[in-house]
PDB file of C-alpha atoms in Angstrom:
ATOM      1  CA  GLN A1080      58.407 -26.263 197.005  1.00 70.00           C
ATOM      2  CA  LEU A1081      58.326 -24.294 193.794  1.00 76.00           C
ATOM      3  CA  THR A1082      60.854 -21.634 193.014  1.00 88.00           C
ATOM      4  CA  ALA A1083      59.781 -18.329 191.515  1.00 78.00           C
ATOM      5  CA  TYR A1084      61.242 -19.549 188.208  1.00 81.00           C
ATOM      6  CA  ASP A1085      59.058 -22.668 188.263  1.00 90.00           C
ATOM      7  CA  THR A1086      55.977 -20.688 189.218  1.00 90.00           C
ATOM      8  CA  GLY A1087      56.547 -18.281 186.337  1.00 91.00           C
ATOM      9  CA  GLY A1088      57.098 -21.117 183.916  1.00 93.00           C
ATOM     10  CA  LEU A1089      53.878 -22.805 184.952  1.00 94.00           C
ATOM     11  CA  GLU A1090      51.955 -19.544 184.530  1.00 95.00           C
ATOM     12  CA  ILE A1091      53.364 -19.025 181.033  1.00 96.00           C
ATOM     13  CA  VAL A1092      52.351 -22.573 180.078  1.00 97.00           C
ATOM     14  CA  ARG A1093      48.863 -21.913 181.472  1.00 98.00           C
ATOM     15  CA  LEU A1094      48.599 -18.691 179.472  1.00 98.00           C
ATOM     16  CA  ARG A1095      49.799 -20.420 176.296  1.00 98.00           C
ATOM     17  CA  ASN A1096      47.237 -23.188 176.737  1.00 98.00           C
ATOM     18  CA  GLU A1097      44.490 -20.631 177.358  1.00 98.00           C
ATOM     19  CA  ALA A1098      45.467 -18.677 174.242  1.00 98.00           C
ATOM     20  CA  LEU A1099      45.546 -21.859 172.169  1.00 98.00           C
ATOM     21  CA  ARG A1100      42.153 -22.940 173.504  1.00 98.00           C
ATOM     22  CA  ARG A1101      40.500 -19.587 172.861  1.00 97.00           C
ATOM     23  CA  LEU A1102      42.176 -18.681 169.565  1.00 97.00           C
ATOM     24  CA  GLY A1103      42.372 -22.118 167.989  1.00 96.00           C
ATOM     25  CA  PRO A1104      43.950 -21.995 164.527  1.00 95.00           C
ATOM     26  CA  ARG A1105      44.472 -18.221 164.830  1.00 95.00           C
ATOM     27  CA  PHE A1106      46.962 -18.811 167.660  1.00 97.00           C
ATOM     28  CA  ASP A1107      50.460 -17.712 166.614  1.00 96.00           C
ATOM     29  CA  ILE A1108      53.261 -18.862 168.906  1.00 97.00           C
ATOM     30  CA  GLN A1109      55.543 -16.041 167.727  1.00 98.00           C
ATOM     31  CA  ASP A1110      52.923 -13.421 168.608  1.00 97.00           C
ATOM     32  CA  PHE A1111      52.423 -15.110 171.972  1.00 98.00           C
ATOM     33  CA  HIS A1112      56.161 -15.051 172.701  1.00 97.00           C
ATOM     34  CA  ALA A1113      56.324 -11.387 171.675  1.00 97.00           C
ATOM     35  CA  ARG A1114      53.561 -10.570 174.188  1.00 96.00           C
ATOM     36  CA  ILE A1115      55.412 -12.460 176.926  1.00 96.00           C
ATOM     37  CA  LEU A1116      58.726 -10.711 176.267  1.00 96.00           C
ATOM     38  CA  GLU A1117      57.681  -7.192 175.236  1.00 95.00           C
ATOM     39  CA  ASN A1118      57.513  -5.717 178.758  1.00 90.00           C
ATOM     40  CA  GLY A1119      60.572  -7.366 180.267  1.00 93.00           C
ATOM     41  CA  ALA A1120      60.435  -8.515 183.869  1.00 92.00           C
ATOM     42  CA  VAL A1121      56.983  -7.808 185.310  1.00 94.00           C
ATOM     43  CA  PRO A1122      55.025  -9.383 188.170  1.00 94.00           C
ATOM     44  CA  LEU A1123      53.080 -12.486 187.145  1.00 94.00           C
ATOM     45  CA  ALA A1124      49.758 -10.779 187.802  1.00 96.00           C
ATOM     46  CA  ALA A1125      50.672  -7.989 185.374  1.00 97.00           C
ATOM     47  CA  LEU A1126      51.929 -10.465 182.781  1.00 97.00           C
ATOM     48  CA  SER A1127      48.735 -12.496 183.057  1.00 97.00           C
ATOM     49  CA  ALA A1128      46.570  -9.394 182.679  1.00 97.00           C
ATOM     50  CA  ARG A1129      48.492  -8.245 179.596  1.00 97.00           C
ATOM     51  CA  VAL A1130      48.354 -11.641 177.924  1.00 97.00           C
ATOM     52  CA  GLU A1131      44.649 -12.029 178.753  1.00 97.00           C
ATOM     53  CA  ALA A1132      44.040  -8.602 177.163  1.00 97.00           C
ATOM     54  CA  TRP A1133      45.994  -9.689 174.072  1.00 97.00           C
ATOM     55  CA  ILE A1134      43.920 -12.878 173.825  1.00 97.00           C
ATOM     56  CA  ALA A1135      40.693 -10.861 174.072  1.00 97.00           C
ATOM     57  CA  ALA A1136      41.915  -8.444 171.385  1.00 96.00           C
ATOM     58  CA  GLU A1137      42.818 -11.333 169.087  1.00 95.00           C
ATOM     59  CA  GLU A1138      39.395 -12.884 169.682  1.00 94.00           C
ATOM     60  CA  ALA A1139      37.754  -9.571 168.791  1.00 94.00           C
ATOM     61  CA  LYS A1140      39.734  -9.403 165.538  1.00 91.00           C
ATOM     62  CA  GLY A1141      38.373 -12.803 164.595  1.00 77.00           C
ATOM     63  CA  VAL A1142      34.804 -11.649 165.168  1.00 72.00           C
ATOM     64  CA  THR A1143      35.179  -8.641 162.866  1.00 62.00           C
ATOM     65  CA  GLN A1144      36.918 -10.496 160.036  1.00 57.00           C
TER      66      GLN A1144
END
């Protein structure tokens, strides 16, 4: 069975892969890590929502540039 630590780690890897897939060469691992860490300890659902919003915002920047 997975521990909460393992579950969180898997979700962060999933989010990183999603960001890399959607942002391609615009993906910045330092920006991604900043988004993960900026709110401290939050429920995974909240973390996922915040990172998904960041990905969408980064995608929108690419459209306007």
